[in-house]
Each structure stands twice: as C-alpha cells, then as structure tokens.
Amino acid sequence: MSYRAPVQDLMFAIRELAGLDDVARLPGFEEAGCETAQAVLDEAARFNEEVVAPLNWEGDKFPSSFHDGHVTTTPGFKQAFRQFAEAGWQGLQHPEAFGGQGLPKTIGFACTEILNSANLSFALCPLLTDGAIEALLVAGSPDQQQAYIPKMVAGEWTGSMNLTEPQAGSDLAAVRTRAEPQPDGSYRIFGTKIFITYGEHDMAGNIVHLVLARVAGAPEGVKGISLFIVPKVLADGTRNDVHCVSIEHKLGIKASPTAVLQYGDGTAASLPGGAPGAVGYLVGQENQGLAYMFVMMNAARYAVGVQGIAVAERAYQKAVAYARDRVQGRSVDGRTPPGGGIVHHPDVRRMLMTMRALTEGCRAMAAVAAAAYDAAHAHPDADARAQNQAFYEFLVPLVKGYSTETSLEVASLAVQVHGGMGFIEETGVAQYYRDARILTIYEGTTAIQANDLIGRKTTRDGGALARAVAARIEATEAELAAQGGAAARAVAARLGTARRAFLEVVGFMVERGKSDPGAAYAGSVPYLMLAGNLVAGWQMGRALLVAERRPAAGEDEAFMRAKVATARFYADHILPRTGALRDAVVDGAESIAAMPLEAF
C-alpha cells in the first residue's frame, strides 16, 4: 500500500486547534495563513508520496553500509536528498536572512510529520540539521552563523549532534571528550562519540558536527561542558581529524547510519603541522555548552514526538488497507457482506479506532504546541511570549514521551490487525513496529522526559503551570457541556474525570516531591502518560466542538462526522486509562521499592 499524506486532518489541526489565523497575525508570519499552508502541505504530500515514501521499504532491505571509513546510504537516498534540498524543504522554518522560507513551526510541524511518515530513516538527517541550525541561531557568533547556517539551510551541508560517549549516555556529567585551546583561537578535540545519527554519510558535501567536550581545567560535571563546531571538512577543503570507525546494526531505522566517531586519532595528516586533533571552534562561552545543546535537544525532542505521530499514521493506513481487503470469517452479528473484509469484525474496528484516536489526539497536541512555540518567539507582547513559552515547554515532554509511547501501541496493533501475516517481514507492517521502538529511547528516554515534567514543569513552581493547564481544560469541559449534544456531554464528563485525576497527581507530586522524592519519581512515567492522555483528549474535545458547530461550513461533512466519532471513542476508551494511572502514582509508590534488591 502506498502512503497518502493526511493533509485534510493536518489542516484541521493547524487551522482549528492551533489557530493558524492567529499565528499569521504575528510579526513576520503575515503571509503564512491558511492559503499558504494548504499549498505547502499539498506540495509536501506530492513530493513525499512520489519521491521519499517509495524508498522506505528499500531502506529496510538495503541499509546504509560502512567500508574503510566511508558510509554509503541506501540506493536512491542521495538523489532524493538532493531533490529535497533543491526544493527548499530544509529551510522551511528557518530565517529568510539565511536562505530559509521563514514559515512558522505550525506549518513546519505538518510537513515534518509527512516527511517522517514517508520515510523515518531518511527524515532523521533533516531533523538533526534543523536542530544544529537552531542551536547556532541561538548561540553561534555572527561569523559562525554566516559560515554554516546558509549551507545547512540549502542542504549542501548537514548537521549532527554529538553528546553520547561509551561511558556517558544520559549522564552527560560523565563526558570526557577533551578540547585543547590553540594559539589561533581554535581548539583541538580528542575523544569518542557513539550513537551519532548521520554522523557520516554520502548525501552532502560536509557535516557540521556540534560536539560536547571539556576544556582543560573546566569544572567537573555538567558545569564544565563546552560546545564546539567541528566540521568534517575544513574551510580550506582539507579533511578534519574526525573519522567514522563503524556504524551500528539496529533493530529498526536501518537506513539511517548511526556512527561511532573518533576525534583526534591522528589520521588526518593534512592538518597544520601534521598534528593530531580535530579542529573545533567554540560556540558561545566555555562551560556553557549544555545550555546551548539543550536548544538542539529540545528541538529534537519535539521532532521525535512528531516522528511517533508519523509512524503511527503510516501503521494505521497500512492496517486499514489490510482490514478492508482481508476476507476471514463472518462477523458475530452476521452482517459481513459476501467477500467483506475483517474490518466488519467488532474487535478489528476497536483496534482501528484506537489507532486512529491515539494518532489524531497526539497530532492535535503537537499542532497546539507548535503554535505556542511560534507565539513564544514572535508575539509582540512580552507577557504573552512568556506564557506561550511556558506552555510549550510543558507540552514538549508530553509530545515526545506520550506520542512515542503511543506510537508503539499503534504499530503493535497494526501487526495484530494483520494477524500472522503481520509477523512476516514481506508484509511491510513489521518495519513500522521496529522503527517505532527507538523513538521512546533516543533524545531522552520516556523516564527522562517524565523526570523533566516533574522537576522543571510541575514541582518547581508548586504545580502552578500544571494547574493553569487544567483550568484551560475545565473551560473546554464547560463549552462541551453547554453545547448540548450527547457526544459533547459524554466527552465533557470523561474529560472532567481525567482532569481531576491529573490534579490529584499534581498535588501528590508537589507534596511528595519535597518530603519523599523517590516516591514521587517512582510514578514519573505514569504521570507523563496521564498528562499526555489528558492533553490529547482535551484537543479531541476541542475538535468535537468545531466539528459539531461547523458541519456545513464548506467542510467535508463525512470528515466532520468522523471527527465527532473519533473524539467520542477517545473519551470512552482512552481517557479512562487516566484513572488507573492516577492509582499507580498516588497509591503505588511503596510497592515499587518493596522488593529487596538482592531478590532481583
């Protein structure tokens, strides 16, 4: 089955839920209204359906390969990336001053989903480049910005993020890569970095590595980490002393080369004086590297959440197509027509609706987060910028954590819909399950997102931000109850129950976070899943309001009816999970620590 971009649902999310008209009123985004968005999404759909999506299965069968220090990507990737760059897709959200198109994240998010649905492995290269560009826009000097950003925006160069080392995974305090100052103001970098996505490839002429390292004499821990630009190829055309020594053999995203990079092994004899050490350039100030890298990490975390939505959409489309075509048995009510597919079976319908509701709920949440990001950066009022920034930061761990965890559920259900055929690689659905598995791990595991949600987003301000979000949800409940329809009233009731469970957990986190942090953090992931479920359900409730109020306002009536049905299903089948999650957090902390360690 070929991929078809869900342009109508994406337009609904950014227009009706994210408020694209309001985004287009922000300074600099005046030309980014619905007409522009529709044209951009239509072209993104065409390009990705025709050029990128056909390479997805090829990339799984013929992964990137490594030989003698060089990486060769899947056949067709290099040509597709050149078309991607020449069409301007890499620069979609980046400033016009550097060659980009300057469109808001609200539109960019939708294009990012389409690209990742088409081919998750391919999309990882632009994702990392976007993050590198954002980091340099925030922390790079004017000279660095001019030297690197236009080339990356044009797709002539790509970017990579170098954090992890063999002894330093999520604990960046353990980073040991060292940077030695040079008389000319540059540094020489020595160390090993692992799990570097697109750290070496053949799709662009240069790779701009952003590398965390320690300068001699720097403080221990995260306070002593600096950020450096280390280009693969130096300005004079010589090869820098950074080399790929291997790439990983992975469960999924096989076409995306995950590199082990060695900095300063002395093999680049063409460097000045033949001395070893990769030439690097300090970004910003020494010992501030982690703060700068967090810009790139936050951009990547949001983008990974969108990847989860994207792979869920692709798995859902695959499952629907199979369920329509696969003839097997008769439905229990005897209503299966002759030759009717398994889509008539009630449990298959339940699985498909679960997949659809989770995907649409996460999509809506990501769209609303994107609009908050745009307002946080472009709104003329400082208070509005601050409020939107806080809301966006609250949503990022939910977009990343909840969307990726649910993508696993959706991809697993897609395999289940296929039955035994889903376990056969040739069917193609297993690839989505395997590809989705990394999403809850890289750019910070679900537990890391959950810890961030507790520490920075909930307990730091005594739960004020979390309660403010709950107040907005309560206002939507009132709108739903006032609307009067049976579906609206049902969603309002379910939403209210879930919101109250959320508030109980917020109170628990604030109180126990002070007296017994271990008990609070033991429930961190259930708290994240509860919050993500609630916020996605909130957006589904808002979608229902729109669909019931405007069924004949030039919209596709069948589409609007489906919106109402999906929102009702989410309320009936997904939102009730919040009660069990509340119980696990509030009542379950003791049982987590009850087992003696020696008993494991």
PDB file of C-alpha atoms in Angstrom, residues 8-19 109 363-364 367-368:
ATOM      1  CA  GLN A   8      -7.116  17.284   5.479  1.00  0.00           C
ATOM      2  CA  ASP A   9      -6.588  16.259   9.100  1.00  0.00           C
ATOM      3  CA  LEU A  10      -3.320  18.193   9.332  1.00  0.00           C
ATOM      4  CA  MET A  11      -5.036  21.312   8.000  1.00  0.00           C
ATOM      5  CA  PHE A  12      -7.856  20.836  10.509  1.00  0.00           C
ATOM      6  CA  ALA A  13      -5.346  20.550  13.361  1.00  0.00           C
ATOM      7  CA  ILE A  14      -3.344  23.652  12.466  1.00  0.00           C
ATOM      8  CA  ARG A  15      -6.333  25.763  11.417  1.00  0.00           C
ATOM      9  CA  GLU A  16      -8.952  24.890  14.014  1.00  0.00           C
ATOM     10  CA  LEU A  17      -6.923  23.755  17.039  1.00  0.00           C
ATOM     11  CA  ALA A  18      -3.568  25.505  16.698  1.00  0.00           C
ATOM     12  CA  GLY A  19      -5.196  28.709  15.460  1.00  0.00           C
ATOM     13  CA  PHE A 109       5.254  20.609  12.054  1.00  0.00           C
ATOM     14  CA  ARG A 363      -1.282  15.181  16.208  1.00  0.00           C
ATOM     15  CA  ALA A 364      -3.598  17.810  17.677  1.00  0.00           C
ATOM     16  CA  ALA A 367      -0.012  21.238  16.484  1.00  0.00           C
ATOM     17  CA  VAL A 368      -1.074  23.255  19.534  1.00  0.00           C
TER      18      VAL A 368
END
